[in-house]
Short mmCIF file of C-alpha atoms and ligand atoms in Angstrom, two decimals:
data_model
loop_
_atom_site.label_atom_id
_atom_site.label_comp_id
_atom_site.label_asym_id
_atom_site.label_seq_id
_atom_site.Cartn_x
_atom_site.Cartn_y
_atom_site.Cartn_z
CA MET A 7 0.00 0.00 0.00
CA THR A 8 1.22 3.52 -0.77
CA SER A 9 1.17 5.44 2.45
CA SER A 10 0.29 9.05 2.98
CA ARG A 11 2.92 11.57 4.08
CA ILE A 12 0.29 13.72 5.74
CA ALA A 13 -1.36 11.06 7.88
CA PRO A 14 0.40 7.69 7.77
CA TRP A 15 -1.76 6.72 10.76
CA ALA A 16 -5.06 7.22 8.89
CA SER A 17 -7.33 4.41 7.70
CA ALA A 18 -6.37 2.45 4.59
CA GLY A 19 -9.08 4.20 2.56
CA ALA A 20 -7.96 7.63 3.71
CA GLN A 21 -4.29 6.85 3.03
CA ARG A 22 -5.08 5.67 -0.49
CA ARG A 23 -6.89 8.90 -1.29
CA LEU A 24 -4.37 11.13 0.48
CA ALA A 25 -1.47 9.47 -1.35
CA GLU A 26 -3.29 9.85 -4.68
CA VAL A 27 -3.84 13.58 -4.12
CA GLU A 28 -0.34 14.07 -2.69
CA ALA A 29 1.05 12.66 -5.94
CA THR A 30 -1.05 14.87 -8.24
CA VAL A 31 -0.55 18.15 -6.36
CA SER A 32 3.21 17.68 -6.13
CA ALA A 33 3.64 18.29 -9.88
CA ASP A 34 4.08 22.06 -9.59
CA LEU A 35 4.75 23.56 -6.18
CA THR A 36 5.82 27.02 -7.36
CA ALA A 37 3.67 29.83 -5.93
CA ALA A 38 2.04 30.41 -9.30
CA GLY A 39 1.50 26.70 -9.81
CA VAL A 40 -0.10 26.27 -6.41
CA ALA A 41 -2.33 29.31 -6.94
CA ASP A 42 -3.50 27.80 -10.22
CA THR A 43 -4.13 24.37 -8.68
CA VAL A 44 -6.09 25.95 -5.83
CA ARG A 45 -8.17 28.12 -8.16
CA LYS A 46 -9.13 25.15 -10.33
CA ALA A 47 -10.09 23.07 -7.28
CA LEU A 48 -12.22 25.88 -5.85
CA ASP A 49 -13.91 26.59 -9.19
CA ALA A 50 -14.75 22.93 -9.71
CA HIS A 51 -15.98 22.51 -6.14
CA THR A 52 -18.26 25.55 -6.20
CA ALA A 53 -19.64 24.63 -9.63
CA GLN A 54 -20.39 21.12 -8.39
CA PHE A 55 -22.26 22.22 -5.25
CA ASP A 56 -23.46 25.78 -5.84
CA ASP A 57 -24.36 25.60 -9.53
CA ASP A 58 -25.24 21.97 -10.24
CA GLY A 59 -25.81 20.08 -7.00
CA ILE A 60 -28.96 19.01 -5.24
CA VAL A 61 -27.58 19.43 -1.75
CA LEU A 62 -29.55 17.46 0.82
CA TYR A 63 -26.67 17.30 3.30
CA ALA A 64 -28.24 18.31 6.61
CA GLY A 65 -25.25 20.21 7.99
CA THR A 66 -24.81 22.97 5.43
CA ASN A 67 -26.56 25.89 3.76
CA VAL A 68 -26.09 28.84 1.42
CA LEU A 69 -25.58 32.37 2.71
CA SER A 70 -28.09 34.96 1.62
CA PRO A 71 -26.62 37.54 -0.79
CA ALA A 72 -26.68 40.21 1.94
CA ALA A 73 -24.95 37.93 4.44
CA ALA A 74 -22.34 36.92 1.87
CA ALA A 75 -21.65 40.59 1.13
CA ALA A 76 -21.21 41.23 4.87
CA HIS A 77 -18.55 38.52 5.21
CA ARG A 78 -15.11 40.17 4.89
CA THR A 79 -12.21 37.79 4.74
CA SER A 80 -9.66 40.62 5.10
CA VAL A 81 -11.04 41.41 8.57
CA SER A 82 -10.26 37.85 9.72
CA SER A 83 -6.56 38.61 9.79
CA ARG A 84 -6.96 41.80 11.81
CA PRO A 85 -7.15 40.49 15.35
CA SER A 86 -9.85 41.92 17.54
CA MET A 87 -9.46 40.76 21.11
CA GLY A 88 -11.59 41.54 24.13
CA TRP A 89 -14.75 43.61 24.65
CA PRO A 90 -15.28 46.89 22.82
CA GLY A 91 -13.96 49.58 25.14
CA GLU A 92 -11.15 47.41 26.51
CA LYS A 93 -9.60 45.95 23.38
CA TYR A 94 -6.00 44.89 23.28
CA GLN A 95 -5.69 46.39 19.78
CA VAL A 96 -6.44 50.00 18.93
CA GLY A 97 -8.46 51.47 16.09
CA LEU A 98 -11.18 48.81 16.02
CA GLU A 99 -14.13 51.13 16.70
CA HIS A 100 -15.84 50.24 13.42
CA LEU A 101 -15.77 46.54 14.27
CA ASP A 102 -17.38 47.29 17.63
CA THR A 103 -20.61 47.73 15.67
CA LEU A 104 -20.50 44.10 14.47
CA GLU A 105 -19.42 42.81 17.85
CA VAL A 106 -22.46 44.39 19.47
CA LEU A 107 -25.01 43.67 16.73
CA ALA A 108 -24.22 39.94 16.38
CA PRO A 109 -24.74 38.85 20.01
CA LEU A 110 -27.73 41.15 20.54
CA LEU A 111 -29.55 39.86 17.46
CA VAL A 112 -28.64 36.20 18.02
CA ALA A 113 -29.75 36.21 21.67
CA GLU A 114 -33.05 37.89 20.81
CA LEU A 115 -33.72 35.53 17.91
CA VAL A 116 -33.53 32.34 19.99
CA GLU A 117 -35.29 33.90 23.00
CA GLY A 118 -32.20 34.21 25.17
CA ALA A 119 -30.61 37.16 26.92
CA HIS A 120 -26.86 36.62 26.39
CA ALA A 121 -25.12 35.17 23.33
CA GLU A 122 -21.47 34.14 23.12
CA VAL A 123 -20.83 34.32 19.37
CA ARG A 124 -17.04 34.38 19.24
CA LEU A 125 -16.40 30.62 19.27
CA GLN A 126 -15.62 29.32 15.83
CA SER A 127 -17.74 26.16 15.87
CA ALA A 128 -20.43 24.36 17.83
CA THR A 129 -17.85 21.80 18.91
CA LEU A 130 -15.95 24.61 20.63
CA ALA A 131 -19.24 26.00 21.97
CA ASN A 132 -19.99 22.64 23.58
CA LEU A 133 -16.45 22.43 24.96
CA ALA A 134 -16.87 25.91 26.48
CA VAL A 135 -20.06 24.77 28.22
CA TYR A 136 -18.33 21.62 29.52
CA ALA A 137 -15.41 23.67 30.80
CA ALA A 138 -17.72 26.23 32.42
CA PHE A 139 -19.95 23.76 34.28
CA ALA A 140 -17.99 20.52 34.76
CA ARG A 141 -14.58 19.74 36.19
CA PRO A 142 -12.22 16.93 35.19
CA GLY A 143 -13.58 13.63 36.51
CA ASP A 144 -17.22 14.78 36.40
CA THR A 145 -19.88 12.99 34.40
CA ILE A 146 -22.09 14.32 31.61
CA ALA A 147 -25.10 12.49 30.13
CA VAL A 148 -25.69 12.64 26.38
CA LEU A 149 -27.77 11.01 23.65
CA PRO A 150 -26.40 7.70 22.31
CA GLU A 151 -24.39 7.97 19.09
CA ALA A 152 -26.88 5.78 17.27
CA ALA A 153 -29.56 8.33 18.23
CA GLY A 154 -27.62 11.22 16.71
CA GLY A 155 -25.47 12.08 19.73
CA HIS A 156 -22.65 14.13 18.20
CA ALA A 157 -18.91 13.44 18.45
CA SER A 158 -18.62 16.66 20.48
CA HIS A 159 -20.86 15.02 23.12
CA HIS A 160 -19.01 11.73 23.23
CA ALA A 161 -15.97 10.23 24.87
CA GLN A 162 -13.79 10.47 21.74
CA GLY A 163 -14.54 14.18 21.33
CA ALA A 164 -14.65 17.40 23.34
CA PRO A 165 -15.57 15.76 26.72
CA ALA A 166 -12.22 13.91 26.65
CA ILE A 167 -10.37 17.22 26.42
CA ARG A 168 -12.07 18.27 29.66
CA GLY A 169 -11.45 14.82 31.21
CA LEU A 170 -15.16 14.04 31.57
CA THR A 171 -16.90 10.69 31.87
CA VAL A 172 -19.74 10.31 29.37
CA VAL A 173 -22.87 8.21 29.91
CA ASP A 174 -25.67 7.59 27.39
CA LEU A 175 -29.13 8.82 28.32
CA PRO A 176 -31.87 6.17 28.31
CA TYR A 177 -33.44 6.19 24.84
CA ASP A 178 -36.64 4.82 23.34
CA PRO A 179 -36.22 3.79 19.68
CA GLU A 180 -40.01 3.58 19.24
CA SER A 181 -40.67 7.22 20.05
CA LEU A 182 -37.27 8.29 18.66
CA ASP A 183 -36.69 10.27 21.84
CA ILE A 184 -35.28 10.08 25.34
CA ASP A 185 -37.02 7.54 27.58
CA TYR A 186 -38.47 10.12 29.97
CA ASP A 187 -39.90 7.49 32.32
CA ARG A 188 -36.43 6.11 33.05
CA LEU A 189 -34.68 9.51 33.01
CA PRO A 190 -35.08 10.66 36.65
CA ALA A 191 -33.76 7.40 38.16
CA PHE A 192 -30.95 7.32 35.61
CA LEU A 193 -29.82 10.84 36.51
CA ARG A 194 -30.04 10.07 40.24
CA ALA A 195 -27.80 7.05 39.68
CA HIS A 196 -25.16 8.87 37.57
CA ARG A 197 -25.43 12.42 38.92
CA PRO A 198 -24.14 14.18 35.77
CA ARG A 199 -23.11 17.84 35.94
CA ILE A 200 -24.52 18.46 32.48
CA VAL A 201 -27.34 16.80 30.58
CA VAL A 202 -26.92 17.28 26.82
CA ILE A 203 -29.96 16.91 24.59
CA GLY A 204 -30.32 17.78 20.91
CA ALA A 205 -28.61 15.68 18.26
CA SER A 206 -27.39 15.37 14.70
CA LEU A 207 -30.65 13.73 13.69
CA MET A 208 -33.73 15.47 15.05
CA LEU A 209 -36.98 14.26 13.54
CA PHE A 210 -39.10 15.13 16.59
CA PRO A 211 -38.78 17.71 19.37
CA HIS A 212 -37.62 16.73 22.84
CA ASP A 213 -39.79 17.14 25.92
CA VAL A 214 -37.50 19.88 27.27
CA ALA A 215 -39.67 20.52 30.33
CA ALA A 216 -39.43 16.86 31.40
CA ALA A 217 -35.66 16.85 30.84
CA ARG A 218 -35.32 20.07 32.84
CA ALA A 219 -37.35 18.72 35.77
CA ALA A 220 -35.14 15.62 35.91
CA ALA A 221 -31.95 17.72 35.58
CA ASP A 222 -33.08 20.05 38.37
CA GLU A 223 -33.52 17.12 40.71
CA VAL A 224 -29.76 16.41 40.53
CA GLY A 225 -28.62 20.01 40.07
CA ALA A 226 -27.44 19.44 36.47
CA VAL A 227 -27.20 22.09 33.78
CA LEU A 228 -29.50 21.25 30.84
CA LEU A 229 -27.72 21.96 27.55
CA TYR A 230 -29.77 21.81 24.33
CA ASP A 231 -27.49 21.43 21.30
CA ALA A 232 -29.53 22.95 18.47
CA SER A 233 -26.74 22.71 15.88
CA HIS A 234 -29.07 21.25 13.29
CA VAL A 235 -32.36 22.85 14.25
CA ALA A 236 -31.20 26.40 15.06
CA GLY A 237 -32.87 27.77 11.92
CA LEU A 238 -36.15 26.25 13.02
CA VAL A 239 -35.69 27.50 16.59
CA ALA A 240 -35.05 30.97 15.17
CA GLY A 241 -38.33 30.67 13.25
CA LYS A 242 -40.20 29.55 16.43
CA VAL A 243 -40.98 26.32 14.62
CA PHE A 244 -40.25 22.78 15.94
CA GLN A 245 -39.43 23.90 19.46
CA ARG A 246 -38.27 26.83 21.60
CA PRO A 247 -35.63 25.26 23.86
CA LEU A 248 -34.82 28.23 26.14
CA HIS A 249 -38.50 29.09 26.55
CA GLU A 250 -39.25 25.43 27.34
CA GLY A 251 -36.58 25.21 30.03
CA ALA A 252 -33.09 24.53 28.66
CA HIS A 253 -30.47 26.41 30.71
CA VAL A 254 -28.11 26.78 27.78
CA LEU A 255 -28.47 26.55 24.00
CA THR A 256 -25.54 25.85 21.67
CA PHE A 257 -25.60 25.68 17.89
CA SER A 258 -23.69 25.84 14.63
CA THR A 259 -24.42 28.99 12.65
CA TYR A 260 -23.95 27.44 9.19
CA LYS A 261 -26.47 24.57 9.16
CA SER A 262 -30.21 25.33 9.13
CA PHE A 263 -29.38 28.75 10.64
CA GLY A 264 -27.87 29.63 7.26
CA GLY A 265 -25.08 31.93 8.40
CA PRO A 266 -21.28 31.83 8.21
CA SER A 267 -19.37 29.03 9.88
CA GLY A 268 -19.32 29.47 13.66
CA GLY A 269 -20.76 28.40 17.00
CA CYS A 270 -22.98 30.13 19.58
CA VAL A 271 -23.82 29.66 23.25
CA VAL A 272 -27.01 31.39 24.40
CA THR A 273 -28.65 31.54 27.81
CA ARG A 274 -31.09 33.66 29.79
CA ASP A 275 -29.02 33.51 32.98
CA PRO A 276 -26.29 36.18 33.32
CA GLU A 277 -24.25 34.07 35.75
CA LEU A 278 -24.19 31.08 33.38
CA ALA A 279 -23.35 33.45 30.52
CA ARG A 280 -20.50 35.03 32.49
CA ARG A 281 -18.90 31.64 33.13
CA VAL A 282 -19.12 30.59 29.47
CA SER A 283 -17.77 33.94 28.35
CA ALA A 284 -14.70 33.65 30.58
CA VAL A 285 -13.94 30.21 29.16
CA ALA A 286 -14.43 31.39 25.58
CA TYR A 287 -12.19 34.43 25.90
CA PRO A 288 -9.42 34.41 26.95
CA GLY A 289 -9.69 30.67 27.67
CA MET A 290 -10.24 29.20 24.22
CA LEU A 291 -9.70 32.11 21.85
CA ALA A 292 -7.36 34.96 21.10
CA ASN A 293 -8.35 36.37 17.70
CA TYR A 294 -11.87 35.16 16.96
CA ASP A 295 -12.37 36.16 13.33
CA ALA A 296 -14.56 39.26 13.52
CA GLY A 297 -14.75 39.00 9.70
CA ARG A 298 -17.69 36.60 10.02
CA LEU A 299 -19.62 38.55 12.68
CA GLY A 300 -21.15 40.93 10.13
CA ALA A 301 -22.52 37.99 8.15
CA LEU A 302 -23.82 36.47 11.39
CA ALA A 303 -25.59 39.72 12.33
CA VAL A 304 -27.19 40.04 8.89
CA THR A 305 -28.29 36.38 8.97
CA ALA A 306 -29.88 36.84 12.41
CA ALA A 307 -31.67 40.02 11.33
CA GLU A 308 -32.99 38.30 8.21
CA LEU A 309 -34.21 35.31 10.20
CA ALA A 310 -36.01 37.69 12.56
CA GLU A 311 -37.90 39.00 9.51
CA TRP A 312 -38.62 35.87 7.49
CA GLY A 313 -37.29 32.98 9.59
CA GLY A 314 -40.77 31.78 10.50
CA ALA A 315 -41.78 31.31 6.85
CA TYR A 316 -38.38 29.76 5.99
CA ALA A 317 -38.59 27.28 8.87
CA THR A 318 -42.16 26.33 8.01
CA ASP A 319 -41.16 25.80 4.37
CA CYS A 320 -38.21 23.61 5.42
CA VAL A 321 -40.56 21.37 7.41
CA THR A 322 -43.23 21.26 4.69
CA ASN A 323 -40.60 20.28 2.13
CA ALA A 324 -39.22 17.58 4.44
CA GLN A 325 -42.68 16.13 5.01
CA ALA A 326 -43.39 16.15 1.25
CA LEU A 327 -40.02 14.56 0.47
CA ALA A 328 -40.53 11.89 3.15
CA GLN A 329 -43.93 10.98 1.74
CA ALA A 330 -42.55 10.89 -1.81
CA LEU A 331 -39.63 8.66 -0.74
CA HIS A 332 -42.06 6.35 1.05
CA ASP A 333 -44.26 6.21 -2.07
CA ASN A 334 -41.20 5.39 -4.19
CA GLY A 335 -40.35 2.34 -2.12
CA PHE A 336 -37.88 3.61 0.50
CA ARG A 337 -38.10 2.56 4.14
CA LEU A 338 -38.07 5.59 6.48
CA ALA A 339 -37.58 6.28 10.16
CA ARG A 340 -40.95 7.19 11.62
CA ARG A 341 -42.91 7.64 14.81
CA ASP A 342 -46.26 5.94 14.27
CA ALA A 343 -47.55 7.45 11.00
CA GLU A 344 -45.30 10.52 11.12
CA PHE A 345 -41.97 10.80 9.33
CA THR A 346 -40.76 14.16 10.63
CA ARG A 347 -41.62 17.46 12.28
CA SER A 348 -38.31 19.08 11.35
CA HIS A 349 -36.30 19.68 8.16
CA HIS A 350 -34.71 16.23 8.59
CA VAL A 351 -35.75 12.94 7.03
CA ALA A 352 -34.02 9.61 7.73
CA VAL A 353 -34.03 6.68 5.32
CA ASP A 354 -33.23 3.18 6.59
CA ALA A 355 -30.44 2.30 4.16
CA ALA A 356 -29.88 -1.30 5.32
CA PRO A 357 -31.57 -2.63 2.15
CA LEU A 358 -29.35 -0.25 0.10
CA GLY A 359 -26.03 -1.53 1.44
CA GLY A 360 -25.84 0.95 4.35
CA GLY A 361 -25.87 4.72 4.65
CA ASP A 362 -22.29 5.38 3.57
CA ALA A 363 -22.50 3.28 0.40
CA ALA A 364 -25.84 4.83 -0.53
CA ALA A 365 -24.46 8.33 0.02
CA VAL A 366 -21.48 7.62 -2.26
CA LEU A 367 -23.79 6.42 -5.03
CA LEU A 368 -26.04 9.46 -4.69
CA GLY A 369 -22.98 11.71 -4.76
CA GLU A 370 -22.09 10.26 -8.16
CA ALA A 371 -25.64 11.12 -9.18
CA GLY A 372 -25.19 14.78 -8.14
CA ILE A 373 -27.23 14.49 -4.93
CA TYR A 374 -25.20 15.20 -1.82
CA LEU A 375 -26.07 13.90 1.64
CA SER A 376 -24.58 11.67 4.34
CA GLY A 377 -25.04 8.52 6.34
CA ILE A 378 -26.32 8.63 9.92
CA GLY A 379 -26.70 6.11 12.71
CA LEU A 380 -30.23 4.91 13.48
CA PRO A 381 -31.39 4.01 16.99
CA TRP A 382 -32.29 0.41 16.10
CA GLN A 383 -29.03 -0.41 14.36
CA HIS A 384 -26.55 -3.05 15.47
CA PRO A 385 -23.48 -1.54 17.23
CA ASP A 386 -21.02 -2.66 14.53
CA GLU A 387 -23.30 -2.24 11.56
CA GLY A 388 -21.79 1.03 10.28
CA LEU A 389 -24.15 3.91 9.63
CA ARG A 390 -27.49 2.33 8.85
CA GLY A 391 -29.32 5.49 7.82
CA LEU A 392 -29.25 8.19 5.18
CA ARG A 393 -29.88 11.66 6.60
CA ILE A 394 -31.56 14.33 4.53
CA GLY A 395 -31.97 18.03 5.35
CA THR A 396 -34.19 20.31 3.28
CA GLN A 397 -32.78 23.67 4.46
CA GLU A 398 -30.60 24.34 1.42
CA ILE A 399 -33.07 23.26 -1.26
CA THR A 400 -35.70 25.35 0.53
CA ARG A 401 -33.47 28.42 0.31
CA ARG A 402 -32.88 27.66 -3.35
CA GLY A 403 -36.61 27.72 -4.04
CA PHE A 404 -37.60 24.05 -4.12
CA LEU A 405 -41.27 23.62 -3.28
CA PRO A 406 -43.26 20.67 -1.89
CA ALA A 407 -44.35 19.90 -5.46
CA ASP A 408 -40.67 19.41 -6.43
CA GLN A 409 -40.06 16.71 -3.84
CA GLN A 410 -41.49 13.90 -5.95
CA ALA A 411 -38.86 14.70 -8.62
CA ILE A 412 -36.07 14.43 -6.03
CA ALA A 413 -37.48 11.15 -4.70
CA VAL A 414 -37.59 9.75 -8.24
CA LEU A 415 -33.93 10.67 -8.81
CA MET A 416 -33.03 8.91 -5.56
CA ARG A 417 -35.10 5.86 -6.51
CA ARG A 418 -33.45 5.64 -9.93
CA ALA A 419 -29.96 5.76 -8.39
CA LEU A 420 -30.54 3.59 -5.31
CA LEU A 421 -33.41 1.22 -6.06
CA ASP A 422 -33.41 0.92 -9.86
CA ARG A 423 -29.58 1.03 -9.94
CA GLU A 424 -29.47 3.21 -13.05
CA PRO A 425 -25.97 4.39 -13.97
CA PRO A 426 -25.33 7.44 -11.72
CA HIS A 427 -24.14 9.70 -14.58
CA ARG A 428 -27.55 9.41 -16.25
CA VAL A 429 -29.33 10.33 -13.04
CA ARG A 430 -26.88 13.18 -12.54
CA ALA A 431 -27.81 14.79 -15.86
CA ASP A 432 -31.43 14.90 -14.72
CA ALA A 433 -30.45 16.16 -11.26
CA VAL A 434 -28.61 19.10 -12.86
CA ALA A 435 -31.61 19.71 -15.12
CA LEU A 436 -33.88 19.88 -12.07
CA ARG A 437 -31.57 22.46 -10.44
CA ARG A 438 -31.67 24.54 -13.64
CA GLU A 439 -35.46 24.35 -13.76
CA VAL A 440 -35.85 25.53 -10.15
CA ASP A 441 -33.15 28.23 -10.54
CA ALA A 442 -34.96 29.60 -13.61
CA ARG A 443 -38.26 30.21 -11.78
C1 LIG B 506 -22.77 19.52 13.54
C2 LIG B 506 -22.93 19.37 15.01
C3 LIG B 506 -22.02 19.94 15.89
C4 LIG B 506 -20.70 20.52 15.44
O1 LIG B 506 -20.81 21.65 14.75
P1 LIG B 506 -19.49 22.43 14.28
O2 LIG B 506 -19.97 23.84 14.25
O3 LIG B 506 -19.19 21.87 12.95
O4 LIG B 506 -18.43 22.18 15.27
C5 LIG B 506 -22.29 19.88 17.23
N1 LIG B 506 -23.40 19.28 17.70
C6 LIG B 506 -24.27 18.67 16.87
C7 LIG B 506 -25.48 18.02 17.45
C8 LIG B 506 -24.06 18.69 15.51
O5 LIG B 506 -24.90 18.05 14.68
#
């Protein structure tokens, strides 16, 4: 096997691909050559996703034109450290405007009082919450990985950096939610400092009030990770975690929220906010890329105006797509007769060779999404599900009536096993048709 210079410890599949790319990019390493190689890669990538792709990947989005215009890359390399009025650097008065607008608008939008918007991802936002409210050796309770519990909740991720023990919350695969009957006794037995709810697959809302009551009994902080559903939360659709009782809300700003890459921590409690803020800066950050805060502020202001309609459309599209997939012969995750109340849909891909294999095939057909674990899967089965998010196609103007066409493309690639390049031509044609409206 040819091994990779970059990561000789990576998996065999990763090493094969890394070595292949390492060989091709090494041809011309002059500055001009590298600039040319980079430009071609970026042009091809953006054409593939932004111009031609049907992007159903749940953890992405497109910026609005106003938000994109407000994102200044040159500002990223001008450090801006500390609060306005006590900055380490001088001459940053103009940026103070962004640094005030972004947290004010974000906090208001998700019904909180204080927003920490400087962390550069939700993973770091979760780590800041762990560091603020748990000490090394403490326990946190999170959703099982097969139920969408994220790497940043689990032992291999951010909790390990804080030296935390992680236990899985009791889960009910039938209701696709926490087993609330078993929750209080479970928390009394494990006494976690933090209870983390919210996941990478969220078809149905949590009973936040029940989780909060159980957390209160053991004095735990209830963290709702809304990374995927933040756009719906902003639209007051699906659920309102802080209003319903979560102490702290974290989320990614680039998924359904539709803003630039970043992470937020929002709470109503000034003491909790103060502790998170001290961990974030100067604990975890020096420069925090103020270049993206303008785009974040514009995104939040836009969601305050039309986020309710956007969120409703995301859910309506997801429900229409789920029904169309069901009608075309796919097996879906469901609770009784319902497929979803969010912008997510989950397909059981076991009959399709598993979620990862199905996602690769769809990628060749110009439809981009990912595998996901499903609560009823076997521990060493791989990712059994295919996860779909409708947030990007909704922003691009796809309507419920277009969902049958997407389901047919997926059926042709995955069930009829048509050559992917033929399906891809029709996927691109569908994008063109919707773009032209
Ligand atoms: C995507 C995701 C994250 C991580 O988000 P980043 O901003 O990419 O770090 C955290 N939590 C959940 C539940 C997620 O799905």
